[in-house]
PDB file of C-alpha atoms and ligand atoms in Angstrom:
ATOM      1  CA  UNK A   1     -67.626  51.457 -64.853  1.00 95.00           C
ATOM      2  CA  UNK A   2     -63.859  52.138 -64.549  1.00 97.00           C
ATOM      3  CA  UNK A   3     -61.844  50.898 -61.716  1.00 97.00           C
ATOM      4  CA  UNK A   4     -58.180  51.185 -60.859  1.00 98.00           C
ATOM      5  CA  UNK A   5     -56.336  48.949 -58.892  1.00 98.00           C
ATOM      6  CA  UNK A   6     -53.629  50.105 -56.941  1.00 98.00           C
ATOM      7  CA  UNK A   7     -50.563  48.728 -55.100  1.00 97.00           C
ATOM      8  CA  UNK A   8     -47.367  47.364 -54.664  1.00 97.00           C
ATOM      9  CA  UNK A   9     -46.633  44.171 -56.994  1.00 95.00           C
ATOM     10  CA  UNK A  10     -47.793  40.755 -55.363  1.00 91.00           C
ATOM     11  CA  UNK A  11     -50.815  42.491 -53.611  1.00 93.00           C
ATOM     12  CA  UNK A  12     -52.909  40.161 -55.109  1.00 91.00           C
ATOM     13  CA  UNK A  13     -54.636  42.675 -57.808  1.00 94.00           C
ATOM     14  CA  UNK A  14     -54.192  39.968 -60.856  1.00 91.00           C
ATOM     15  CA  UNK A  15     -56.014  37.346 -58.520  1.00 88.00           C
ATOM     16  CA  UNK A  16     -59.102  40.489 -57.902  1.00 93.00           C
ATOM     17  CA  UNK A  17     -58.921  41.474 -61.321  1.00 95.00           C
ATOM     18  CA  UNK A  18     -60.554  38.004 -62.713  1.00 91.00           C
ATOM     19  CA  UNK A  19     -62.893  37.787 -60.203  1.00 93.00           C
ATOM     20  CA  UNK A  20     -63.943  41.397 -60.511  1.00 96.00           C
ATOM     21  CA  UNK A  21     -64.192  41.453 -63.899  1.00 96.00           C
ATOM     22  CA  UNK A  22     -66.995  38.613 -64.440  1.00 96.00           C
ATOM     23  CA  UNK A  23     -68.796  39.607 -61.998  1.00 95.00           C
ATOM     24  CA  UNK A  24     -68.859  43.567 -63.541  1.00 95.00           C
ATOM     25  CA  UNK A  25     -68.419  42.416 -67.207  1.00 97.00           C
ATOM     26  CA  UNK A  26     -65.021  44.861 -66.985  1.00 97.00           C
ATOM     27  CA  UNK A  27     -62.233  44.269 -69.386  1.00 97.00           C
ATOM     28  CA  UNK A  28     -59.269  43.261 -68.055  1.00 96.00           C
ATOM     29  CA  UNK A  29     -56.155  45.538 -68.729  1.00 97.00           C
ATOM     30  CA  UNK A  30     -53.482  44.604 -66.950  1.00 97.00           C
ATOM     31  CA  UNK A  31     -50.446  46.254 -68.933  1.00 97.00           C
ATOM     32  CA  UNK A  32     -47.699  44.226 -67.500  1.00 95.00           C
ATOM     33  CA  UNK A  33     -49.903  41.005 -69.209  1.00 94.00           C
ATOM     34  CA  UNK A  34     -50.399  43.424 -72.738  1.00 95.00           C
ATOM     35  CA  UNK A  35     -46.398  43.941 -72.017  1.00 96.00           C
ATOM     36  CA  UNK A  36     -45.551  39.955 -71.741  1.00 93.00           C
ATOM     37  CA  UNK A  37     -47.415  39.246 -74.361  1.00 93.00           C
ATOM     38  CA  UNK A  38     -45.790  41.765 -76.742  1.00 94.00           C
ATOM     39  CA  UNK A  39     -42.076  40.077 -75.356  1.00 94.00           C
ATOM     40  CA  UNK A  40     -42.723  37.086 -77.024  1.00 93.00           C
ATOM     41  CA  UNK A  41     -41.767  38.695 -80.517  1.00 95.00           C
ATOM     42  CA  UNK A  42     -38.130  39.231 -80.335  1.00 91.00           C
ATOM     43  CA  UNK A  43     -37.469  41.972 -82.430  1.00 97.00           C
ATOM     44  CA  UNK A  44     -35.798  45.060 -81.303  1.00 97.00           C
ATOM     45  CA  UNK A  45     -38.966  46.801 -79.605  1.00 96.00           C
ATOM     46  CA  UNK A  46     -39.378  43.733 -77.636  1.00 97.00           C
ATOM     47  CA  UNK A  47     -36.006  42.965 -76.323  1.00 97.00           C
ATOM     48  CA  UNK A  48     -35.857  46.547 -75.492  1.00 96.00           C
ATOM     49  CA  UNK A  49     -39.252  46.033 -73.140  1.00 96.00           C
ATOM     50  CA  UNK A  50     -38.348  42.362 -71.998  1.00 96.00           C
ATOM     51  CA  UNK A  51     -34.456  43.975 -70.674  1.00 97.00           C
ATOM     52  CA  UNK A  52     -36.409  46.709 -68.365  1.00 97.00           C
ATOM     53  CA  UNK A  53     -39.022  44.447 -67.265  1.00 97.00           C
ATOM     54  CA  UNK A  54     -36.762  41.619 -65.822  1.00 95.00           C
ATOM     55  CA  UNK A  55     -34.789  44.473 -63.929  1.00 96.00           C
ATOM     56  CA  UNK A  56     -37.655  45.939 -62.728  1.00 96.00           C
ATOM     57  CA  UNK A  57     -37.716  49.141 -64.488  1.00 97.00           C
ATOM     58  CA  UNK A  58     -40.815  51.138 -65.686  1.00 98.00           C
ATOM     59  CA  UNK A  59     -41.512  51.066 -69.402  1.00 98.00           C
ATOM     60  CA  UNK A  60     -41.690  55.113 -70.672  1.00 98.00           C
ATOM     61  CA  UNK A  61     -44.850  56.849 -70.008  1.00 98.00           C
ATOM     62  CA  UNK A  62     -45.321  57.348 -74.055  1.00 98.00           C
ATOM     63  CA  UNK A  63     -45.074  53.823 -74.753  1.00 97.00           C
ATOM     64  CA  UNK A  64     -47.305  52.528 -71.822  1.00 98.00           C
ATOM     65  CA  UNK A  65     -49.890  55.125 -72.632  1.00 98.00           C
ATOM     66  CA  UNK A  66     -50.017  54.804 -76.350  1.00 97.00           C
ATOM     67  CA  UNK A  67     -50.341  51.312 -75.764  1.00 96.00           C
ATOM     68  CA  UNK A  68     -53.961  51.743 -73.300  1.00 98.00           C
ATOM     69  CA  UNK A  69     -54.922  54.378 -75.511  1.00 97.00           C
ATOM     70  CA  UNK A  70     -55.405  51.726 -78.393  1.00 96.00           C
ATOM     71  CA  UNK A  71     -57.080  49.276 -76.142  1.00 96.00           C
ATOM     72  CA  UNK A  72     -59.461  51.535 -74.685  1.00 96.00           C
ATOM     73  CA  UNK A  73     -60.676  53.283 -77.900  1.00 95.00           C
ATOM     74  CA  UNK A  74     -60.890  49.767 -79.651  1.00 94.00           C
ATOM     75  CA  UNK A  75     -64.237  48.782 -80.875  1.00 92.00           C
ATOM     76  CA  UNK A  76     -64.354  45.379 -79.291  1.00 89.00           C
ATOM     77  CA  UNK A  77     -64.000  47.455 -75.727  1.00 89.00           C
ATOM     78  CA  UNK A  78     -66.756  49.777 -76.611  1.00 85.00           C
ATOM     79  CA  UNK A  79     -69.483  47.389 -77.899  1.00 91.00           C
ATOM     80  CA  UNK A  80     -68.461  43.785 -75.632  1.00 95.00           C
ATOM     81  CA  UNK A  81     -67.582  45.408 -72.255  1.00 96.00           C
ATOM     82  CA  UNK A  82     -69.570  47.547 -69.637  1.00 96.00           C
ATOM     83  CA  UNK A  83     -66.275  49.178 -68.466  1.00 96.00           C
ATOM     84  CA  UNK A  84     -62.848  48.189 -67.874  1.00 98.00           C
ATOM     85  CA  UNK A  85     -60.519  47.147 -64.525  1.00 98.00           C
ATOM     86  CA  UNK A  86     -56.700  48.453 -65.024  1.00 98.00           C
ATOM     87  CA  UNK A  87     -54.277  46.469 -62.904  1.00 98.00           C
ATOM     88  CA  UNK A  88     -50.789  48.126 -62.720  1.00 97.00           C
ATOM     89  CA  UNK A  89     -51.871  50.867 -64.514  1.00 98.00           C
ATOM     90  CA  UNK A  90     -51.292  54.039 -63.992  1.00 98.00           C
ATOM     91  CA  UNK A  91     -48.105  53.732 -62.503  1.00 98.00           C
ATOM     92  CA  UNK A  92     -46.538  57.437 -62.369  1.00 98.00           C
ATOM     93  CA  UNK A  93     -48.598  60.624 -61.915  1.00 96.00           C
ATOM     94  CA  UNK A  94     -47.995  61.000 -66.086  1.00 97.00           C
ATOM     95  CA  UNK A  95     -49.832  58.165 -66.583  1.00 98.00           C
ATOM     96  CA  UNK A  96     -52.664  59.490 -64.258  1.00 97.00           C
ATOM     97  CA  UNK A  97     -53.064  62.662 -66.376  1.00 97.00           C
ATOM     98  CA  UNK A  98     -52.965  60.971 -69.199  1.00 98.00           C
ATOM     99  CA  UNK A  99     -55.774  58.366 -68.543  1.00 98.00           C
ATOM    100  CA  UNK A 100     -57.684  61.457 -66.739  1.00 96.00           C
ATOM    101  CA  UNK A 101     -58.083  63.015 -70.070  1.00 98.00           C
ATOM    102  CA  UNK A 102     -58.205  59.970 -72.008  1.00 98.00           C
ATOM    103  CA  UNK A 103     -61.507  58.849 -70.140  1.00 97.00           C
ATOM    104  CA  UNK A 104     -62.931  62.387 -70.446  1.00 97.00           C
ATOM    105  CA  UNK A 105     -62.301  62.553 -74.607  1.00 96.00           C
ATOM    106  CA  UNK A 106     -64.493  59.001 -74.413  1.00 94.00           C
ATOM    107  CA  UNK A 107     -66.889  60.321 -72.051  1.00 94.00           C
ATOM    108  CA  UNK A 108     -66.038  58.167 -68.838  1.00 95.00           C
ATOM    109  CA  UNK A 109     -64.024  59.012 -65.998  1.00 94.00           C
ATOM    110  CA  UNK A 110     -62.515  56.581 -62.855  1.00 95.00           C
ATOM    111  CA  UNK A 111     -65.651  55.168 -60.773  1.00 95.00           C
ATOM    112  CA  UNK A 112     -63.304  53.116 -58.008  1.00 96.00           C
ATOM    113  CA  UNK A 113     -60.111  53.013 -57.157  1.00 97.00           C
ATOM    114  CA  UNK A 114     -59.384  49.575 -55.009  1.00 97.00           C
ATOM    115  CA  UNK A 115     -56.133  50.245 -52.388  1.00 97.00           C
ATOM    116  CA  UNK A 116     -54.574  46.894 -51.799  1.00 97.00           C
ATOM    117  CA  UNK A 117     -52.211  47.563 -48.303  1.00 97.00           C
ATOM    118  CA  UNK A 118     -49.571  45.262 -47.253  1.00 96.00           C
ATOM    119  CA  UNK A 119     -46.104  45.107 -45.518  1.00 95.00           C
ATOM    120  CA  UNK A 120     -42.586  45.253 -47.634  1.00 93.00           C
ATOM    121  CA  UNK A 121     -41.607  41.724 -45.908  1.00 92.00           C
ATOM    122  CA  UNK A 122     -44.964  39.693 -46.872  1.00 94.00           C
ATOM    123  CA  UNK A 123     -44.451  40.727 -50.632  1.00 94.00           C
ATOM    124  CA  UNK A 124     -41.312  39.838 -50.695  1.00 94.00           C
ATOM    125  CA  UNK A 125     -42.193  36.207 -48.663  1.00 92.00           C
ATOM    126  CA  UNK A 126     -45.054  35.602 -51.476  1.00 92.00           C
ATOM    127  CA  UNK A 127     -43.460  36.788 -54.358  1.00 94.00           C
ATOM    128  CA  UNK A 128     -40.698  34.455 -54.763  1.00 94.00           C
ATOM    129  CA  UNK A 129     -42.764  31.515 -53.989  1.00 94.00           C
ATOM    130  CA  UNK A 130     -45.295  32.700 -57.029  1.00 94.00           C
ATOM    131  CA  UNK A 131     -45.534  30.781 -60.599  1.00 94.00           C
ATOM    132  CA  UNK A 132     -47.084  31.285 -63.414  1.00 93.00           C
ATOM    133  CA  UNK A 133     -48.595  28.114 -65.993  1.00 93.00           C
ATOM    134  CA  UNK A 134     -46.773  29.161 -69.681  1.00 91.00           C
ATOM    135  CA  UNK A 135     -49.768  27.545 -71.251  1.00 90.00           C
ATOM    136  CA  UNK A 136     -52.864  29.086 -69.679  1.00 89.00           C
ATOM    137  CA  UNK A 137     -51.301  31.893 -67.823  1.00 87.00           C
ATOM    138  CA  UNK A 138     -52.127  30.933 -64.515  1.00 88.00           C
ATOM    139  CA  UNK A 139     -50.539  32.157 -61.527  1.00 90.00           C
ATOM    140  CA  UNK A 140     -50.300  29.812 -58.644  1.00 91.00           C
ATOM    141  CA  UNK A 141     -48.091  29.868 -55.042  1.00 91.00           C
ATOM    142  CA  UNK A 142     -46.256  27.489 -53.917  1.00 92.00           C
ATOM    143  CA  UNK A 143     -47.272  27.710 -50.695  1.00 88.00           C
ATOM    144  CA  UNK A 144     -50.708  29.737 -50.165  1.00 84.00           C
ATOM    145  CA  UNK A 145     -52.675  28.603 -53.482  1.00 86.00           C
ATOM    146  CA  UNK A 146     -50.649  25.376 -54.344  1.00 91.00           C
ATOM    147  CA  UNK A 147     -50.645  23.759 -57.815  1.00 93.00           C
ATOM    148  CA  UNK A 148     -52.675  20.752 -58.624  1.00 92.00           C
ATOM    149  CA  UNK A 149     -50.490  17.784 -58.827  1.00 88.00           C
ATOM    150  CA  UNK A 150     -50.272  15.327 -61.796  1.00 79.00           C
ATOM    151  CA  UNK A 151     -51.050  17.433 -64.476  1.00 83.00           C
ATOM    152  CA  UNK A 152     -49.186  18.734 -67.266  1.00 90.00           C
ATOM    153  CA  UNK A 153     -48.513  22.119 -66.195  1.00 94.00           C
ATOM    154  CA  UNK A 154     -45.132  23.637 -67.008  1.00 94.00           C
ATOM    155  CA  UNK A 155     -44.405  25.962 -64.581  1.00 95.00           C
ATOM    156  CA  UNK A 156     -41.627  29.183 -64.683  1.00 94.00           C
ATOM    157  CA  UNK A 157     -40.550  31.725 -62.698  1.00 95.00           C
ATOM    158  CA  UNK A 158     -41.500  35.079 -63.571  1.00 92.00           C
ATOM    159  CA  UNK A 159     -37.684  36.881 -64.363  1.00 90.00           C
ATOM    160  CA  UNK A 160     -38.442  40.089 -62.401  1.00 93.00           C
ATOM    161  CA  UNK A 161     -39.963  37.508 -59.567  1.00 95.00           C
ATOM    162  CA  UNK A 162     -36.449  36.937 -57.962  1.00 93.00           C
ATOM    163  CA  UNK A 163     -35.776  38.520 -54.709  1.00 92.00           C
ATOM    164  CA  UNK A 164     -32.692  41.348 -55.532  1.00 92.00           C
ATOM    165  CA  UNK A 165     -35.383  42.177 -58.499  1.00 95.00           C
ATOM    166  CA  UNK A 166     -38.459  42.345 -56.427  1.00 95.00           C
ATOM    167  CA  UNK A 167     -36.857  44.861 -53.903  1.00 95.00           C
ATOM    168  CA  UNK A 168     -35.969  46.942 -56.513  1.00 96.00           C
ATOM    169  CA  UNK A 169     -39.460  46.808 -57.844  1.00 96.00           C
ATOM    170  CA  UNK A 170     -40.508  48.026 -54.054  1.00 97.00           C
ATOM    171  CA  UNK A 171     -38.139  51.513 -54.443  1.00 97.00           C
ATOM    172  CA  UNK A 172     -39.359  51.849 -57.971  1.00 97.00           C
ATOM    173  CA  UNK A 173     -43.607  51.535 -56.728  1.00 97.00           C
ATOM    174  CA  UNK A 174     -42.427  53.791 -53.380  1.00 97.00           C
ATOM    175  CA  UNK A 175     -41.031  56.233 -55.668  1.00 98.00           C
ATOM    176  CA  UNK A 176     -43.074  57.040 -58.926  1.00 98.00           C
ATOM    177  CA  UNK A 177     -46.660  55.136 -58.469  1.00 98.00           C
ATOM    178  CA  UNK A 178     -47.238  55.450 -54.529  1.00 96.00           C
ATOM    179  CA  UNK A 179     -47.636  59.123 -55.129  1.00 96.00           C
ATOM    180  CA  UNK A 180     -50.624  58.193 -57.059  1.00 96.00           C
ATOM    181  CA  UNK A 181     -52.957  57.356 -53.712  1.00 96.00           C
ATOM    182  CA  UNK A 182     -52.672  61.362 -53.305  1.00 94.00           C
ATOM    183  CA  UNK A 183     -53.555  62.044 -56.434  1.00 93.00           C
ATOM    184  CA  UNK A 184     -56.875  59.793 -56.414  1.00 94.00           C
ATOM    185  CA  UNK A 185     -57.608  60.687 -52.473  1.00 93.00           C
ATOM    186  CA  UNK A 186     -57.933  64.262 -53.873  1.00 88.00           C
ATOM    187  CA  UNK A 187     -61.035  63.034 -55.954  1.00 79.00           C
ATOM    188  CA  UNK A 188     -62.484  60.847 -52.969  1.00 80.00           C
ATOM    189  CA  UNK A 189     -62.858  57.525 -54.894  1.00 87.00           C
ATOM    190  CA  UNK A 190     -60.334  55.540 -53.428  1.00 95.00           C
ATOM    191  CA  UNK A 191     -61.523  52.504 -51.503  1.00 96.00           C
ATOM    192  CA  UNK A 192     -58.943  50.151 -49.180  1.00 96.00           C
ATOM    193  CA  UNK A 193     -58.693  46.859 -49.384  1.00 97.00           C
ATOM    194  CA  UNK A 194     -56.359  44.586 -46.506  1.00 96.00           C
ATOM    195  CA  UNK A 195     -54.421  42.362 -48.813  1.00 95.00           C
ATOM    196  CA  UNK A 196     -53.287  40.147 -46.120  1.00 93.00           C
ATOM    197  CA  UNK A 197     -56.615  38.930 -46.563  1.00 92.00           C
ATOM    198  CA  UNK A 198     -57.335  35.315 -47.654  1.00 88.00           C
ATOM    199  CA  UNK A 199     -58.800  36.085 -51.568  1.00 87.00           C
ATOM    200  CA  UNK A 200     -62.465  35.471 -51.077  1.00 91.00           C
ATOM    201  CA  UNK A 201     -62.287  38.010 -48.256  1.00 94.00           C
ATOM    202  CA  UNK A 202     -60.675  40.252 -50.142  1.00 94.00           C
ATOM    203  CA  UNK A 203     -63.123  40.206 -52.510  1.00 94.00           C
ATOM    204  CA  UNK A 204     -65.912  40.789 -50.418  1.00 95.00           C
ATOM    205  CA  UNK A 205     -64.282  44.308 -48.960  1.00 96.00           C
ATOM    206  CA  UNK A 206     -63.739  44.687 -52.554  1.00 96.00           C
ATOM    207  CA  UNK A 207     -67.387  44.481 -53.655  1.00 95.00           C
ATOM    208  CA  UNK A 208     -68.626  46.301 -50.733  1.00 95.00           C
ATOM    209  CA  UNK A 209     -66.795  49.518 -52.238  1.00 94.00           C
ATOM    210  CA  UNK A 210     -68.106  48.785 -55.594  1.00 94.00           C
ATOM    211  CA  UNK A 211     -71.197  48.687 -54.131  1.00 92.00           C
ATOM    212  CA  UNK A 212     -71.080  52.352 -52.488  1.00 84.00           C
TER     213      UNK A 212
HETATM  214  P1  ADP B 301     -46.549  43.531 -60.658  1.00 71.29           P
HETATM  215  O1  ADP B 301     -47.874  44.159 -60.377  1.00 71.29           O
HETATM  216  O2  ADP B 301     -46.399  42.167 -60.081  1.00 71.29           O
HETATM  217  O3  ADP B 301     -45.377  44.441 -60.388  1.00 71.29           O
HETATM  218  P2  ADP B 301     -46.957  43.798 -63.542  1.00 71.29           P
HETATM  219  O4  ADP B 301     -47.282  42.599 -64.325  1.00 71.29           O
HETATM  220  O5  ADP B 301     -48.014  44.813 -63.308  1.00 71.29           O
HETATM  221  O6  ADP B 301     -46.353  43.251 -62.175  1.00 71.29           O
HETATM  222  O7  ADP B 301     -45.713  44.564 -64.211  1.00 71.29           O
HETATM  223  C1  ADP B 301     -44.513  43.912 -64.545  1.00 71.29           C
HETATM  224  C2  ADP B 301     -43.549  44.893 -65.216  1.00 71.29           C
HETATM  225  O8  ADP B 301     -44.124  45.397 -66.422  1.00 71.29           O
HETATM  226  C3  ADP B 301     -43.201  46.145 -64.414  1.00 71.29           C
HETATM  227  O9  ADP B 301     -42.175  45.927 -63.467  1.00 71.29           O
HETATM  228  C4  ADP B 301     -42.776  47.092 -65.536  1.00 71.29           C
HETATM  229  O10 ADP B 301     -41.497  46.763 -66.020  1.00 71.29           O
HETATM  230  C5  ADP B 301     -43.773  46.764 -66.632  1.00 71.29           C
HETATM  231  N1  ADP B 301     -45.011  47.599 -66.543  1.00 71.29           N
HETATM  232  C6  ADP B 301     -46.273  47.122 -66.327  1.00 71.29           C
HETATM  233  N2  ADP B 301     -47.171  48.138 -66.282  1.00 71.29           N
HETATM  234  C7  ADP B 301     -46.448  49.280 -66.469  1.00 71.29           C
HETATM  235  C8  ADP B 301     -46.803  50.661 -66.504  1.00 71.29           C
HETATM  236  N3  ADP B 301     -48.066  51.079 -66.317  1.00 71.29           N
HETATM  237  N4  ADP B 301     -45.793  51.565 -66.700  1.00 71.29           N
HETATM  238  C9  ADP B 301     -44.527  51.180 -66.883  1.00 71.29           C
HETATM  239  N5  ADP B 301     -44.133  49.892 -66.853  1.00 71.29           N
HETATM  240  C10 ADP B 301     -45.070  48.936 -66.644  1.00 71.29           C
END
């Protein structure tokens, strides 16, 4: 099975994604996480990616896609996993062609896309209370999903999480990956989702798509 999830940044589609993808055995490709991994070397290639990603620019279409194509024609995708969820990809109509034919040269094609709506001024509101664990990756909020206290977690702020970036990363999704929901509507797969929803009930619309 291959599902998209689509919407604006803070939506909630990393929280969906892990939940999704144990229950579906679905692989997990969220290329802003491949992306953030790949900063951590500091050679040229990644300072290049880590300077457009904390002003909340879009990585080029050839990169981006190169990058899935690897992942998705890997062997360890094709013999552990029964699909594969992509979270924050496609993000431009290029990218949409590109995983179109991508999915037919291996046989597949998009099952689900999952809609997540919500309002400019929440985003913003949850997005600059959000933090992420360095060690295990976890993303918490300060406010609606709290970290434990006394542990040893060492908590950041994502770079491209501050508020002059996050509006610009609001214009850039309005722009080049909102055109998308046309796109998909056109092959009558996509599913909405109200992500002003607490998680679990989320989750539950969620399934209910999956389940159609
Ligand atoms: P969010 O969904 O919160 O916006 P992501 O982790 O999906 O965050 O993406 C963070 C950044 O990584 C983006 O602002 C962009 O710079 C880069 N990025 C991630 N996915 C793509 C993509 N498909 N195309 C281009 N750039 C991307």
């Amino acid at each position: 099975m291959i599902i998209i999830l689509l919407g604006p940044p803070g939506s909630g589609k990393g929280t969906s994604s892990s939940v999704i993808c144990k229950k579906h055995n679905l692989f997990p490709l969220s290329t802003g996480d491949v992306l953030r991994e790949r900063i951590k070397q500091p050679d040229e290639f990644g300072k290049h990616i880590a300077k457009l990603m904390s002003n909340g620019e879009l990585i080029s279409d050839e990169i981006i896609n190169q990058l899935v194509k690897e992942i998705v024609e890997s062997d360890k995708m094709k013999s552990e996993y029964d699909g594969i969820l992509f979270d924050g990809y496609p993000r431009t109509v290029q990218q949409a062609e590109f995983l179109e034919k991508l999915l037919a040269d291996n046989n597949q094609k998009v099952n689900h896309i999952l809609l997540f709506n919500i309002a400019d001024d929440a985003i913003v509101k949850r997005i600059v209370s959000r933090r992420v664990d360095r060690k295990t990756g976890n993303v918490y909020n300060l406010i609606s999903n709290p970290p434990p206290e006394n542990t040893d977690l060492e908590l950041y702020q994502r770079a491209d999480d501050k508020e002059e970036v996050i509006l610009h990363r609001l214009e850039v999704y309005k722009k080049q990956t909102e055109p998308l929901i046309d796109f998909y509507r056109k092959n009558g797969v996509v599913g909405e989702v109200d992500a002003t929803l607490p998680v679990e009930k989320m989750i539950v619309t969620a399934n209910k798509i999956l389940a159609e």
